Tab-separated table of C-alpha atoms in Angstrom:
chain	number	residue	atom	x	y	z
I	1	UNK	CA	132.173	97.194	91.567
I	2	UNK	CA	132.394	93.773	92.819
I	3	UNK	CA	130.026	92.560	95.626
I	4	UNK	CA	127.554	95.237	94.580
I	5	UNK	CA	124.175	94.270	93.718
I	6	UNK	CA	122.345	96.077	91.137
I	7	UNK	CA	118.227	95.698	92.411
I	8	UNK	CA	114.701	96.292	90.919
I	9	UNK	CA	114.371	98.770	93.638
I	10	UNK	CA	117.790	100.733	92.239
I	11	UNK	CA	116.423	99.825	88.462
I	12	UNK	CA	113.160	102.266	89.270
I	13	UNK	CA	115.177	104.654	91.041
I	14	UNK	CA	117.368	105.177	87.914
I	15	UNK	CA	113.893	105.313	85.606
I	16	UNK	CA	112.384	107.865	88.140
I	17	UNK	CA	115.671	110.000	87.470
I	18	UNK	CA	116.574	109.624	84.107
I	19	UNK	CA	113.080	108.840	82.215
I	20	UNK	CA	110.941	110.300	84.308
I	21	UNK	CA	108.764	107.417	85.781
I	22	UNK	CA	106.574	108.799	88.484
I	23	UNK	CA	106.894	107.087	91.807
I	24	UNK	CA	103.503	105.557	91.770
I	25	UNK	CA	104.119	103.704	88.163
I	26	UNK	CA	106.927	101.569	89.966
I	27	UNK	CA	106.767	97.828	90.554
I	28	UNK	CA	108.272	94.974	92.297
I	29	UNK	CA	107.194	92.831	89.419
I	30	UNK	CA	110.525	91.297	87.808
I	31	UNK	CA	108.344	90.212	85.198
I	32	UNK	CA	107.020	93.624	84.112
I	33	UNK	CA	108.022	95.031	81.264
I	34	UNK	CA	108.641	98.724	79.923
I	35	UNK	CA	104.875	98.953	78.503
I	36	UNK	CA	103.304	97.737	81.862
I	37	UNK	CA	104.750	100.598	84.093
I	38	UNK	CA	104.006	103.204	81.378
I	39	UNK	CA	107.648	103.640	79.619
I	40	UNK	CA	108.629	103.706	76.018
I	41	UNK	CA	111.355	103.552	73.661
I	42	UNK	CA	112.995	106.879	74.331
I	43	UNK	CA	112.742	105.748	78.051
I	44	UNK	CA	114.357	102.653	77.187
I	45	UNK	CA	117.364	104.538	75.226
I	46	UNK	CA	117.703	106.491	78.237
I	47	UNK	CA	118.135	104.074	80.608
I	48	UNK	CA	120.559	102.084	78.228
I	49	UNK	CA	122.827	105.001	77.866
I	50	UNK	CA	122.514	105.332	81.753
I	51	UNK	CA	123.629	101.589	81.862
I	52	UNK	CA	126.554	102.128	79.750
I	53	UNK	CA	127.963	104.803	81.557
I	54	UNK	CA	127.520	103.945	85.094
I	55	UNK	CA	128.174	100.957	84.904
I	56	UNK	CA	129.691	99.715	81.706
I	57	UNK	CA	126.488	97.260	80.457
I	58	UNK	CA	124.951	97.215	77.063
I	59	UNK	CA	121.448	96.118	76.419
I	60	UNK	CA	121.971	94.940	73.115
I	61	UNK	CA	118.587	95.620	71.691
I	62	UNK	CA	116.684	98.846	71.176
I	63	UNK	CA	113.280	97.151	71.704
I	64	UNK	CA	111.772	98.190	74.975
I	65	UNK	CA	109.576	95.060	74.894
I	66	UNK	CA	112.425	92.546	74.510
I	67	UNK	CA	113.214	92.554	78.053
I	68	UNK	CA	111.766	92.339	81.187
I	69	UNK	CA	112.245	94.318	83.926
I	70	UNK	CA	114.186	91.333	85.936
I	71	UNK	CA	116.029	90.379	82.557
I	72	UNK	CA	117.167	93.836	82.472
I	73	UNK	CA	117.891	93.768	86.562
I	74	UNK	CA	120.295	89.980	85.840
I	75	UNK	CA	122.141	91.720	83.023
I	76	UNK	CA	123.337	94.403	84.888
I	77	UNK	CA	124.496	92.677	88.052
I	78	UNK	CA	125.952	90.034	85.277
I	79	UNK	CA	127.979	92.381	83.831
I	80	UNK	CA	129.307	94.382	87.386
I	81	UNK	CA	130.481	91.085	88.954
I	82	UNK	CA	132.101	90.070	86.164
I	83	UNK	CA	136.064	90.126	87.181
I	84	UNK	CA	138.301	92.987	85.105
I	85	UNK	CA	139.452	91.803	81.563
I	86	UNK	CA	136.645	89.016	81.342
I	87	UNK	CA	134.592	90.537	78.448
């Protein structure tokens, strides 16, 4: 998936789906974290195993509160524009 940019905006949209975060609990806040939009640790594992399959990115801790919401945004468009075979 080169060129394509992974946003906050597609980050909620994949919460709404996946971990049920209601529409009016999203932000535009990069530095917002799991616990400030309402989301917990199940949330979190299902958005990492979302990660991992659509688009190959691991989030290599379990803790919801280790990240923030931009961190989490960064890693994923880190890992899609990274060129094939560079690991």
């Amino acid at each position: 998936m080169p060129g394509t940019t992974f946003t906050l905006d597609d980050l909620m949209a994949l919460l709404t789906a996946k971990a049920g975060l209601p529409g009016t609990a999203h932000t535009t806040d990069p530095d917002a974290r799991f616990e400030d939009i309402g989301l917990d640790s199940l949330a979190f594992l299902s958005m990492q195993t979302e990660l991992q399959d659509r688009y190959g990115v691991e989030m290599p801790d379990d803790s919801p509160g280790r990240y923030t919401l931009g961190e989490i945004v960064d890693t994923v468009n880190g890992a899609v524009q990274r060129p094939a075979g560079m690991a």
